[in-house]
């Protein structure tokens, strides 16, 4: 039986409570505590999503160790299941509770406890102290761990948290205040606002990228709070967006304007310019937000290539072709894929990735229009000859990638 047997605090979920239970009883890791209590090891990754059989085993050992029924402790894991805003299927980042620990160093110094709301991926700063919720040590840069030492110092380098900083910090914007929920889980933002913010956060992580790939859970990337603040700046600061436009010119000035990341972003969100300066942290590409299928075939010399990745829909838009015509060119291998593992799997069409930079090089010669010559035949998407010959426009374009007897007059807008 444990010597100190605290009850859960209103601000705790399961992991936060277990960390405090470790701390007051002289243990470091949750796994160490559970092992002493007689529970079989649980992998660190599984502690973000406790399986039912793990919860059952945890209930049994804690009931003995605390000398009381522990249903209230186990219920902490699902305490926010009724808060539907914590998960949204239509968001770029679906689940808002993150797996990695985040803390306000001032709060842990004062309370020696963690707040479940620090784990919300759309929260950037502590509303009480106005300081960032850190996920990495300011001294050694190592990611924080679920370790009881986190309540006093960095579990890696053992240096104490600096709580003497006197730098001037900006007050929370109204949107930041609304994004911070009450202890019971009530929040003052709409689902639409959460959808737009998670999209903005992804764009902040990939500021020059036009391809959006959804994540079920938010991946770890150092200083997550900066990502949130940059996302908020994209939504509320005209000055920040203007700087973004200029930065994008480096990559997209020679490409169609309608697949520029800035234009795509503005088409999908509702901008609310507050006129108040926003704290932001430049435009840094976060590789943690590039899925493996996009980079495993990219050569080292082409490190910027993922920026030019598009799916079949953006590809069709860029070439002013229909999706079906673009699919014909893909199936004929005229348009090569980046993620080659998906070749032949037509059910995964939405997951197929192309490099617009390479494809434009292939089709530019067809976009210049015909020269005056009597032997040329003009064909468009609506030409009756396509129906007579039982083929689609994509079949003609594909044929011309191998033969030059005709010139295609397409409406490709590449030049």
Short mmCIF file of C-alpha atoms in Angstrom, two decimals:
data_model
loop_
_atom_site.label_atom_id
_atom_site.label_comp_id
_atom_site.label_asym_id
_atom_site.label_seq_id
_atom_site.Cartn_x
_atom_site.Cartn_y
_atom_site.Cartn_z
CA UNK A 1 0.00 0.00 0.00
CA UNK A 2 1.30 3.45 -0.90
CA UNK A 3 2.19 5.84 1.91
CA UNK A 4 0.61 8.90 0.29
CA UNK A 5 -2.73 8.33 -1.43
CA UNK A 6 -4.02 11.60 -2.89
CA UNK A 7 -7.39 11.97 -4.54
CA UNK A 8 -7.59 13.29 -8.14
CA UNK A 9 -7.69 17.04 -8.65
CA UNK A 10 -10.34 18.66 -10.88
CA UNK A 11 -7.60 19.68 -13.33
CA UNK A 12 -6.23 16.15 -13.88
CA UNK A 13 -6.76 13.39 -16.37
CA UNK A 14 -5.34 9.91 -15.82
CA UNK A 15 -1.70 10.48 -16.81
CA UNK A 16 -1.52 13.77 -14.91
CA UNK A 17 -2.83 12.08 -11.76
CA UNK A 18 -0.40 9.15 -12.10
CA UNK A 19 2.53 11.56 -12.44
CA UNK A 20 1.53 13.28 -9.21
CA UNK A 21 1.05 9.91 -7.51
CA UNK A 22 4.59 8.99 -8.55
CA UNK A 23 5.95 12.32 -7.34
CA UNK A 24 4.51 12.21 -3.83
CA UNK A 25 5.61 8.59 -3.35
CA UNK A 26 9.17 8.94 -4.64
CA UNK A 27 8.84 7.22 -8.02
CA UNK A 28 10.06 8.64 -11.31
CA UNK A 29 8.16 6.93 -14.12
CA UNK A 30 4.58 5.68 -14.31
CA UNK A 31 5.87 2.33 -15.56
CA UNK A 32 8.11 2.08 -12.47
CA UNK A 33 5.17 2.70 -10.15
CA UNK A 34 2.97 0.15 -11.92
CA UNK A 35 5.73 -2.46 -11.84
CA UNK A 36 6.11 -2.06 -8.06
CA UNK A 37 2.35 -2.35 -7.68
CA UNK A 38 2.42 -5.65 -9.58
CA UNK A 39 1.04 -4.61 -12.95
CA UNK A 40 2.56 -5.92 -16.17
CA UNK A 41 4.51 -3.27 -18.16
CA UNK A 42 2.59 -0.88 -20.40
CA UNK A 43 4.46 0.69 -23.31
CA UNK A 44 4.93 4.46 -23.13
CA UNK A 45 3.07 4.93 -26.43
CA UNK A 46 0.04 3.05 -25.05
CA UNK A 47 -0.34 5.44 -22.13
CA UNK A 48 -1.87 8.06 -24.40
CA UNK A 49 -4.68 5.69 -25.34
CA UNK A 50 -5.12 3.24 -22.50
CA UNK A 51 -6.61 -0.04 -23.71
CA UNK A 52 -9.61 -1.45 -21.77
CA UNK A 53 -7.61 -4.43 -20.43
CA UNK A 54 -4.87 -2.06 -19.21
CA UNK A 55 -7.46 0.11 -17.46
CA UNK A 56 -8.95 -2.96 -15.80
CA UNK A 57 -5.54 -4.09 -14.55
CA UNK A 58 -4.73 -0.54 -13.41
CA UNK A 59 -7.97 -0.39 -11.44
CA UNK A 60 -7.12 -3.62 -9.63
CA UNK A 61 -3.59 -2.64 -8.55
CA UNK A 62 -4.55 0.94 -7.59
CA UNK A 63 -7.49 -0.29 -5.50
CA UNK A 64 -5.06 -2.34 -3.43
CA UNK A 65 -2.35 0.34 -3.34
CA UNK A 66 -4.68 3.20 -2.36
CA UNK A 67 -6.93 1.14 -0.07
CA UNK A 68 -10.13 2.41 -1.67
CA UNK A 69 -12.23 1.88 -4.83
CA UNK A 70 -10.53 3.59 -7.75
CA UNK A 71 -13.32 3.92 -10.29
CA UNK A 72 -12.95 7.71 -9.98
CA UNK A 73 -9.27 7.46 -11.00
CA UNK A 74 -9.95 5.19 -13.99
CA UNK A 75 -12.76 7.51 -15.09
CA UNK A 76 -10.18 10.28 -15.54
CA UNK A 77 -9.09 8.62 -18.79
CA UNK A 78 -12.50 9.18 -20.36
CA UNK A 79 -13.48 12.29 -18.40
CA UNK A 80 -13.71 14.37 -21.60
CA UNK A 81 -15.28 11.81 -23.92
CA UNK A 82 -18.48 13.87 -23.95
CA UNK A 83 -16.54 16.93 -25.12
CA UNK A 84 -17.07 16.30 -28.82
CA UNK A 85 -14.92 19.28 -29.81
CA UNK A 86 -11.80 17.34 -28.80
CA UNK A 87 -12.17 15.21 -31.92
CA UNK A 88 -13.38 16.15 -35.40
CA UNK A 89 -13.28 13.89 -38.44
CA UNK A 90 -13.32 16.82 -40.87
CA UNK A 91 -10.31 18.62 -39.37
CA UNK A 92 -6.78 18.68 -40.69
CA UNK A 93 -5.68 17.66 -37.18
CA UNK A 94 -8.48 15.45 -35.90
CA UNK A 95 -7.69 14.77 -32.24
CA UNK A 96 -6.68 17.72 -30.09
CA UNK A 97 -5.33 15.86 -27.03
CA UNK A 98 -1.62 15.24 -27.66
CA UNK A 99 0.45 12.28 -26.42
CA UNK A 100 3.49 14.27 -25.35
CA UNK A 101 3.64 16.17 -22.03
CA UNK A 102 3.43 19.98 -21.99
CA UNK A 103 3.75 22.16 -18.92
CA UNK A 104 3.63 25.71 -17.61
CA UNK A 105 6.80 25.92 -15.51
CA UNK A 106 5.24 28.50 -13.18
CA UNK A 107 2.18 26.35 -12.48
CA UNK A 108 4.17 23.18 -11.72
CA UNK A 109 6.39 25.19 -9.39
CA UNK A 110 3.34 26.47 -7.52
CA UNK A 111 1.06 23.43 -7.56
CA UNK A 112 3.32 20.40 -8.18
CA UNK A 113 0.57 19.11 -10.44
CA UNK A 114 -0.31 19.12 -14.13
CA UNK A 115 -3.44 20.46 -15.83
CA UNK A 116 -5.13 18.24 -18.45
CA UNK A 117 -5.77 21.31 -20.60
CA UNK A 118 -2.05 21.70 -21.24
CA UNK A 119 -2.36 18.64 -23.49
CA UNK A 120 -4.82 20.38 -25.82
CA UNK A 121 -3.08 20.91 -29.14
CA UNK A 122 -4.75 24.26 -29.83
CA UNK A 123 -3.54 25.82 -26.55
CA UNK A 124 -0.34 27.84 -26.77
CA UNK A 125 0.07 29.64 -23.44
CA UNK A 126 -0.96 29.43 -19.81
CA UNK A 127 -3.78 31.95 -19.30
CA UNK A 128 -2.65 32.59 -15.73
CA UNK A 129 1.04 33.32 -16.33
CA UNK A 130 0.89 34.13 -20.09
CA UNK A 131 3.93 31.91 -20.63
CA UNK A 132 4.31 29.20 -23.29
CA UNK A 133 3.35 25.61 -22.59
CA UNK A 134 6.71 23.97 -23.19
CA UNK A 135 7.20 20.44 -24.51
CA UNK A 136 11.02 20.58 -24.65
CA UNK A 137 13.63 21.62 -22.14
CA UNK A 138 14.87 25.21 -22.65
CA UNK A 139 18.32 24.10 -21.47
CA UNK A 140 19.03 20.84 -23.33
CA UNK A 141 16.31 20.98 -26.03
CA UNK A 142 15.30 17.38 -25.27
CA UNK A 143 11.57 16.51 -25.42
CA UNK A 144 9.90 16.29 -22.02
CA UNK A 145 9.00 12.84 -20.71
CA UNK A 146 6.19 11.47 -18.58
CA UNK A 147 8.47 11.50 -15.54
CA UNK A 148 7.64 12.81 -12.06
CA UNK A 149 10.77 14.97 -12.10
CA UNK A 150 8.97 17.14 -14.64
CA UNK A 151 7.24 18.84 -11.71
CA UNK A 152 10.60 20.27 -10.56
CA UNK A 153 13.19 20.05 -13.32
CA UNK A 154 14.06 18.55 -16.70
CA UNK A 155 14.15 14.74 -16.41
CA UNK A 156 17.01 14.67 -18.93
CA UNK A 157 19.53 17.35 -17.92
CA UNK A 158 18.26 17.78 -14.33
CA UNK A 159 18.28 21.59 -14.54
CA UNK A 160 15.52 23.38 -12.64
CA UNK A 161 12.83 25.29 -14.49
CA UNK A 162 13.57 28.99 -14.81
CA UNK A 163 10.75 30.90 -13.13
CA UNK A 164 12.62 34.18 -12.74
CA UNK A 165 12.00 35.52 -16.25
CA UNK A 166 10.77 39.10 -16.28
CA UNK A 167 10.34 39.61 -20.03
CA UNK A 168 7.23 41.45 -21.12
CA UNK A 169 4.66 39.11 -22.61
CA UNK A 170 1.63 39.96 -24.71
CA UNK A 171 -1.81 39.43 -23.19
CA UNK A 172 -3.93 36.62 -24.57
CA UNK A 173 -5.98 37.56 -27.61
CA UNK A 174 -9.72 37.04 -27.43
CA UNK A 175 -9.41 33.94 -29.60
CA UNK A 176 -6.70 32.50 -27.31
CA UNK A 177 -9.01 33.06 -24.33
CA UNK A 178 -11.90 31.36 -26.12
CA UNK A 179 -9.69 28.39 -27.00
CA UNK A 180 -8.89 27.76 -23.34
CA UNK A 181 -11.69 25.56 -21.96
CA UNK A 182 -13.17 25.50 -18.49
CA UNK A 183 -12.06 22.67 -16.20
CA UNK A 184 -15.25 20.76 -17.03
CA UNK A 185 -14.46 20.88 -20.77
CA UNK A 186 -16.81 23.63 -21.93
CA UNK A 187 -15.24 25.80 -24.63
CA UNK A 188 -16.26 29.05 -26.27
CA UNK A 189 -15.36 28.32 -29.90
CA UNK A 190 -17.28 26.71 -32.74
CA UNK A 191 -16.36 23.58 -34.66
CA UNK A 192 -15.76 25.77 -37.72
CA UNK A 193 -13.21 27.83 -35.80
CA UNK A 194 -11.41 24.65 -34.69
CA UNK A 195 -11.39 23.34 -38.26
CA UNK A 196 -9.87 26.58 -39.52
CA UNK A 197 -7.31 26.77 -36.72
CA UNK A 198 -6.08 23.20 -37.23
CA UNK A 199 -5.80 23.93 -40.96
CA UNK A 200 -3.87 27.12 -40.15
CA UNK A 201 -1.60 25.18 -37.79
CA UNK A 202 -0.81 22.70 -40.56
CA UNK A 203 -0.03 25.60 -42.91
CA UNK A 204 2.18 27.09 -40.21
CA UNK A 205 4.03 23.76 -40.06
CA UNK A 206 4.24 23.57 -43.88
CA UNK A 207 4.07 27.26 -44.92
CA UNK A 208 5.18 26.71 -48.54
CA UNK A 209 3.35 23.44 -49.14
CA UNK A 210 0.14 23.10 -51.19
CA UNK A 211 -0.66 19.53 -50.25
CA UNK A 212 -2.74 19.02 -47.12
CA UNK A 213 -2.53 15.62 -45.43
CA UNK A 214 -4.75 14.97 -42.45
CA UNK A 215 -3.43 13.65 -39.15
CA UNK A 216 -5.49 11.65 -36.68
CA UNK A 217 -3.18 12.66 -33.85
CA UNK A 218 -0.92 15.70 -33.71
CA UNK A 219 2.71 14.66 -34.26
CA UNK A 220 5.37 15.87 -31.87
CA UNK A 221 7.47 18.77 -33.08
CA UNK A 222 9.56 20.90 -30.75
CA UNK A 223 7.95 24.05 -29.33
CA UNK A 224 4.43 23.19 -30.37
CA UNK A 225 3.19 26.44 -28.85
CA UNK A 226 4.96 28.35 -31.64
CA UNK A 227 2.99 26.36 -34.19
CA UNK A 228 -0.28 27.35 -32.50
CA UNK A 229 0.69 31.03 -32.35
CA UNK A 230 1.74 31.02 -36.00
CA UNK A 231 -1.58 29.44 -36.93
CA UNK A 232 -3.45 32.12 -35.00
CA UNK A 233 -1.35 34.80 -36.73
CA UNK A 234 -2.28 33.39 -40.15
CA UNK A 235 -5.95 33.74 -39.24
CA UNK A 236 -5.88 37.15 -37.56
CA UNK A 237 -2.89 39.18 -38.75
CA UNK A 238 -2.77 40.86 -42.17
CA UNK A 239 0.85 41.85 -41.54
CA UNK A 240 1.90 38.24 -40.92
CA UNK A 241 0.05 37.00 -44.00
CA UNK A 242 1.71 39.70 -46.13
CA UNK A 243 5.11 38.45 -45.02
CA UNK A 244 3.99 34.92 -45.83
CA UNK A 245 3.02 35.96 -49.37
CA UNK A 246 6.50 37.38 -49.96
CA UNK A 247 8.17 34.29 -48.53
CA UNK A 248 6.10 32.04 -50.81
CA UNK A 249 7.31 33.87 -53.90
CA UNK A 250 10.66 32.15 -53.57
CA UNK A 251 9.03 28.82 -54.36
CA UNK A 252 5.89 29.59 -56.36
CA UNK A 253 6.60 32.66 -58.53
CA UNK A 254 7.05 30.48 -61.64
CA UNK A 255 3.96 28.36 -61.07
CA UNK A 256 0.21 28.82 -61.50
CA UNK A 257 -1.16 31.30 -58.98
CA UNK A 258 -4.24 29.23 -58.22
CA UNK A 259 -2.19 26.45 -56.58
CA UNK A 260 -0.15 28.88 -54.49
CA UNK A 261 -0.45 27.90 -50.79
CA UNK A 262 -1.56 31.39 -49.80
CA UNK A 263 -4.42 31.45 -52.30
CA UNK A 264 -5.56 27.95 -51.33
CA UNK A 265 -5.49 28.93 -47.65
CA UNK A 266 -7.55 32.09 -48.18
CA UNK A 267 -10.12 30.12 -50.17
CA UNK A 268 -10.70 27.77 -47.23
CA UNK A 269 -10.77 30.01 -44.15
CA UNK A 270 -12.60 33.06 -42.90
CA UNK A 271 -10.07 35.77 -42.10
CA UNK A 272 -10.70 37.87 -38.99
CA UNK A 273 -8.21 40.74 -38.90
CA UNK A 274 -8.04 41.93 -35.30
CA UNK A 275 -5.70 44.86 -35.95
CA UNK A 276 -3.69 43.68 -32.94
CA UNK A 277 -0.08 42.57 -33.36
CA UNK A 278 0.32 38.83 -32.94
CA UNK A 279 3.23 36.95 -31.50
CA UNK A 280 4.73 34.77 -34.24
CA UNK A 281 7.89 32.87 -35.04
CA UNK A 282 8.69 33.19 -38.73
CA UNK A 283 8.12 30.51 -41.36
CA UNK A 284 9.87 27.28 -40.43
CA UNK A 285 9.20 24.02 -42.23
CA UNK A 286 8.46 21.20 -39.79
CA UNK A 287 9.44 17.85 -41.28
CA UNK A 288 7.35 16.03 -38.67
CA UNK A 289 4.30 17.12 -40.67
CA UNK A 290 5.51 15.40 -43.87
CA UNK A 291 4.22 11.85 -44.06
CA UNK A 292 6.73 9.16 -44.95
CA UNK A 293 5.14 8.32 -48.32
CA UNK A 294 6.07 11.80 -49.53
CA UNK A 295 9.78 11.70 -48.78
CA UNK A 296 11.06 8.13 -48.93
CA UNK A 297 11.73 8.39 -52.68
CA UNK A 298 13.08 11.97 -52.69
CA UNK A 299 16.79 12.33 -53.34
CA UNK A 300 18.94 14.34 -50.94
CA UNK A 301 19.72 16.94 -53.59
CA UNK A 302 16.00 17.69 -53.97
CA UNK A 303 15.21 18.49 -50.34
CA UNK A 304 12.63 21.12 -51.32
CA UNK A 305 10.71 18.68 -53.51
CA UNK A 306 7.96 17.85 -50.97
CA UNK A 307 6.85 21.49 -51.26
CA UNK A 308 5.75 20.78 -54.83
CA UNK A 309 3.75 17.66 -54.06
CA UNK A 310 0.12 17.61 -55.19
CA UNK A 311 -2.67 15.05 -55.19
CA UNK A 312 -4.64 14.06 -58.30
CA UNK A 313 -7.17 16.86 -57.74
CA UNK A 314 -4.60 19.66 -57.44
CA UNK A 315 -2.73 18.17 -60.38
CA UNK A 316 -5.84 18.30 -62.55
CA UNK A 317 -6.50 21.88 -61.44
CA UNK A 318 -2.95 22.95 -62.24
CA UNK A 319 -3.09 21.47 -65.75
CA UNK A 320 -6.69 22.50 -66.38
CA UNK A 321 -7.57 18.89 -67.12
CA UNK A 322 -10.43 16.88 -65.72
CA UNK A 323 -9.62 14.39 -62.97
CA UNK A 324 -10.50 11.53 -65.33
CA UNK A 325 -8.08 12.82 -68.01
CA UNK A 326 -5.35 13.25 -65.40
CA UNK A 327 -6.01 9.70 -64.23
CA UNK A 328 -5.51 8.39 -67.78
CA UNK A 329 -2.11 10.07 -67.93
CA UNK A 330 -1.20 8.64 -64.55
CA UNK A 331 -2.29 5.11 -65.48
CA UNK A 332 -0.17 5.31 -68.64
CA UNK A 333 2.80 6.38 -66.46
CA UNK A 334 3.06 9.66 -68.36
CA UNK A 335 2.58 11.37 -65.00
CA UNK A 336 4.98 9.59 -62.58
CA UNK A 337 4.08 9.21 -58.92
CA UNK A 338 6.10 10.08 -55.85
CA UNK A 339 4.68 7.40 -53.54
CA UNK A 340 5.32 4.45 -55.83
CA UNK A 341 4.02 1.91 -53.33
CA UNK A 342 0.48 2.92 -54.28
CA UNK A 343 0.88 2.24 -58.02
CA UNK A 344 -1.93 0.05 -59.29
CA UNK A 345 -4.13 0.56 -56.24
CA UNK A 346 -6.93 2.56 -57.82
CA UNK A 347 -8.98 2.55 -54.63
CA UNK A 348 -6.29 4.77 -53.12
CA UNK A 349 -6.54 7.49 -55.78
CA UNK A 350 -6.85 10.23 -53.15
CA UNK A 351 -3.56 9.09 -51.63
CA UNK A 352 -1.52 9.23 -54.82
CA UNK A 353 1.13 11.95 -54.84
CA UNK A 354 2.69 13.75 -57.80
CA UNK A 355 5.46 16.33 -58.12
CA UNK A 356 4.03 19.33 -59.98
CA UNK A 357 7.52 20.70 -60.64
CA UNK A 358 8.52 17.62 -62.66
CA UNK A 359 5.18 17.23 -64.43
CA UNK A 360 5.08 20.83 -65.62
CA UNK A 361 8.42 20.26 -67.32
CA UNK A 362 6.83 17.40 -69.25
CA UNK A 363 3.75 19.26 -70.46
CA UNK A 364 5.11 22.75 -71.08
CA UNK A 365 5.77 21.98 -74.74
CA UNK A 366 2.06 21.26 -75.21
CA UNK A 367 0.96 24.54 -73.67
CA UNK A 368 2.58 26.92 -76.13
CA UNK A 369 -0.13 26.61 -78.77
CA UNK A 370 0.17 25.53 -82.45
CA UNK A 371 2.26 27.08 -85.16
CA UNK A 372 0.60 27.97 -88.41
CA UNK A 373 0.75 24.80 -90.44
CA UNK A 374 -1.89 23.06 -92.53
CA UNK A 375 -0.98 19.61 -91.20
CA UNK A 376 -2.00 20.43 -87.63
CA UNK A 377 -5.33 19.25 -86.25
CA UNK A 378 -6.79 21.21 -83.35
CA UNK A 379 -8.40 19.18 -80.57
CA UNK A 380 -10.02 20.40 -77.38
CA UNK A 381 -11.83 18.60 -74.56
CA UNK A 382 -15.12 19.20 -76.38
CA UNK A 383 -14.04 18.14 -79.86
CA UNK A 384 -16.57 15.90 -81.61
CA UNK A 385 -13.70 13.81 -82.98
CA UNK A 386 -13.12 12.42 -79.50
CA UNK A 387 -16.61 10.93 -79.44
CA UNK A 388 -16.27 9.57 -82.98
CA UNK A 389 -13.05 7.80 -82.10
CA UNK A 390 -14.34 6.56 -78.72
CA UNK A 391 -11.54 8.12 -76.71
CA UNK A 392 -11.08 10.79 -74.09
CA UNK A 393 -8.99 13.94 -74.19
CA UNK A 394 -6.51 12.34 -71.80
CA UNK A 395 -5.92 9.52 -74.29
CA UNK A 396 -4.93 12.07 -76.94
CA UNK A 397 -2.60 13.96 -74.61
CA UNK A 398 -1.01 10.68 -73.58
CA UNK A 399 -0.52 9.59 -77.20
CA UNK A 400 1.17 12.89 -77.96
CA UNK A 401 3.67 12.36 -75.19
CA UNK A 402 5.16 9.69 -77.44
CA UNK A 403 4.44 11.08 -80.93
CA UNK A 404 4.66 14.62 -82.30
CA UNK A 405 2.45 14.39 -85.41
CA UNK A 406 -0.19 16.63 -83.85
CA UNK A 407 -0.17 19.64 -81.55
CA UNK A 408 -2.63 19.76 -78.70
CA UNK A 409 -4.52 23.01 -78.24
CA UNK A 410 -5.44 22.59 -74.61
CA UNK A 411 -6.45 25.19 -72.11
CA UNK A 412 -3.47 24.29 -69.95
CA UNK A 413 -2.54 27.44 -68.03
CA UNK A 414 1.10 26.73 -67.36
CA UNK A 415 2.76 29.63 -69.15
#
